[in-house]
């Protein structure tokens, strides 16, 4: 995906090269060192949930209403009181700067230009103020309690001052998931501050000279600019795995976070109706049904399968979101593809707007109970 940024802008508009999202994935695979690509592409353990997430979408079939004219489908939605040009919010992606120079700023810029919101991960290589400036539109800040409450408080204060409009608290990461590809590829060794442990990667990195040159020109390996440890400064990449072990977010922490932030909170990482109700109880304004793209606990149910349970339990009280992830022109192309897909599909369904798209337009396996109790 990142091959289209900056120098490749002109080529990015040539239609046959990038027709769908899988083309962007293949381009990223060609461009990035394997250790970086697998960090993005991989899931936890046997990657069952990662595969199941995709499979669950493949199982959905449509029920179009034909002979219906829908000349200009309305894709706009309102999320937390903000109008978005389409129902898409870029999910937090840690270490985007490893993938492309100033990756977080580039992705936020593409989101802003497309009129959608961008969520900045705590684990960002760019300063949150620079990311907000790059977007010029709606930005949300994703919070981990890495580094403790004092450290989180300084990020919260900075995010408020920079104009971030919602705080997304991720609750499914009490410890880093076991991503076997990362262990085999040696991500930890690559990110360590010991030069000797990077030696085995030299040939792999040299095989991707464009990525390497740009990465080094961007400052090389890096600190988390918004995880500022009091008295120590920004946290090093090498310290993040250990820091995650101490950063579990509990429901009690959420009350503290709520007070410290004072604005809308979105809870990310809801898998069940029970946790959805707790999110409502602590006063969250939205929740994200998410299993972290299958990167944390393996063998949890795909997000699409738990969505109906969550909506049925809390849908009247809170906004329920389901998210996607990605990094300049590559991100812009991904958004363009998704926008065109959505608009075309609505027309083929005979549905005039996203607002009117409901379950009567789809068949979801296991959804028979809903069908029996609702008129089509
Ligand atoms: C490379 C990568 C890094 C990610 N980093 C974060 C992160 O820092 N914080 C977070 O809450 N989620 C992170 N995620 C998860 C995404 O925000 C998102 O939840 C996931 O890609 C989509 O799966 P879902 O539909 O289960 O949410 C990351 C995902 C990827 C692929």
Tab-separated table of N, CA and C in Angstrom, residues 65 72 80 82 84 86 90 93 99 135 137 141 181 189-190 206 215 241 252 259 296 307 316 339 348 352:
chain	number	residue	atom	x	y	z
A	65	UNK	N	-33.003	-5.220	-4.089
A	65	UNK	CA	-34.336	-4.834	-4.572
A	65	UNK	C	-34.122	-4.254	-5.964
A	72	UNK	N	-28.186	9.031	-6.923
A	72	UNK	CA	-27.085	9.563	-6.112
A	72	UNK	C	-27.195	8.986	-4.711
A	80	UNK	N	-20.854	10.244	16.632
A	80	UNK	CA	-20.592	11.137	17.771
A	80	UNK	C	-20.859	12.600	17.405
A	82	UNK	N	-20.564	14.038	14.591
A	82	UNK	CA	-19.764	14.587	13.490
A	82	UNK	C	-20.184	13.915	12.194
A	84	UNK	N	-19.560	12.383	8.676
A	84	UNK	CA	-18.469	11.789	7.895
A	84	UNK	C	-18.978	11.552	6.481
A	86	UNK	N	-18.543	9.142	4.558
A	86	UNK	CA	-18.933	7.740	4.369
A	86	UNK	C	-18.714	7.000	5.696
A	90	UNK	N	-10.662	5.476	10.152
A	90	UNK	CA	-9.416	4.710	10.140
A	90	UNK	C	-9.058	4.302	11.562
A	93	UNK	N	-3.431	2.243	14.159
A	93	UNK	CA	-2.405	1.296	13.701
A	93	UNK	C	-1.065	1.738	14.283
A	99	UNK	N	6.282	1.660	8.664
A	99	UNK	CA	5.810	1.220	7.351
A	99	UNK	C	6.096	2.271	6.276
A	135	UNK	N	-4.293	16.167	9.510
A	135	UNK	CA	-5.653	15.754	9.153
A	135	UNK	C	-6.543	16.951	8.801
A	137	UNK	N	-9.137	17.567	9.904
A	137	UNK	CA	-10.546	17.208	10.139
A	137	UNK	C	-10.649	16.435	11.448
A	141	UNK	N	-8.105	10.074	19.504
A	141	UNK	CA	-6.855	9.563	20.078
A	141	UNK	C	-7.123	8.229	20.778
A	181	UNK	N	4.303	-15.026	13.892
A	181	UNK	CA	5.147	-14.545	12.785
A	181	UNK	C	6.187	-13.562	13.326
A	189	UNK	N	13.966	-8.384	18.405
A	189	UNK	CA	15.405	-8.182	18.216
A	189	UNK	C	15.653	-6.987	17.293
A	190	UNK	N	14.838	-6.894	16.220
A	190	UNK	CA	15.025	-5.786	15.273
A	190	UNK	C	14.808	-4.438	15.969
A	206	UNK	N	18.502	-4.815	3.323
A	206	UNK	CA	19.173	-4.311	2.116
A	206	UNK	C	18.436	-4.711	0.839
A	215	UNK	N	13.267	5.019	5.349
A	215	UNK	CA	13.139	4.794	6.789
A	215	UNK	C	14.273	5.507	7.534
A	241	UNK	N	6.993	-3.914	24.610
A	241	UNK	CA	6.357	-5.189	24.952
A	241	UNK	C	6.258	-5.336	26.463
A	252	UNK	N	-12.440	0.150	36.356
A	252	UNK	CA	-12.172	1.255	37.288
A	252	UNK	C	-11.306	2.327	36.632
A	259	UNK	N	-12.952	10.876	33.727
A	259	UNK	CA	-12.800	12.162	34.446
A	259	UNK	C	-11.652	12.977	33.854
A	296	UNK	N	-4.928	-10.401	19.046
A	296	UNK	CA	-4.760	-10.545	20.488
A	296	UNK	C	-5.099	-11.970	20.924
A	307	UNK	N	-21.585	-8.954	16.276
A	307	UNK	CA	-22.239	-7.636	16.093
A	307	UNK	C	-23.733	-7.662	16.431
A	316	UNK	N	-29.690	0.710	21.388
A	316	UNK	CA	-30.543	1.885	21.606
A	316	UNK	C	-29.861	2.931	22.478
A	339	UNK	N	-15.065	3.624	-1.114
A	339	UNK	CA	-16.194	4.525	-1.407
A	339	UNK	C	-16.917	4.073	-2.687
A	348	UNK	N	-26.758	-1.319	-6.656
A	348	UNK	CA	-27.149	-2.671	-7.058
A	348	UNK	C	-28.189	-3.256	-6.107
A	352	UNK	N	-31.147	3.669	-1.383
A	352	UNK	CA	-30.722	5.034	-1.691
A	352	UNK	C	-29.673	5.642	-0.767
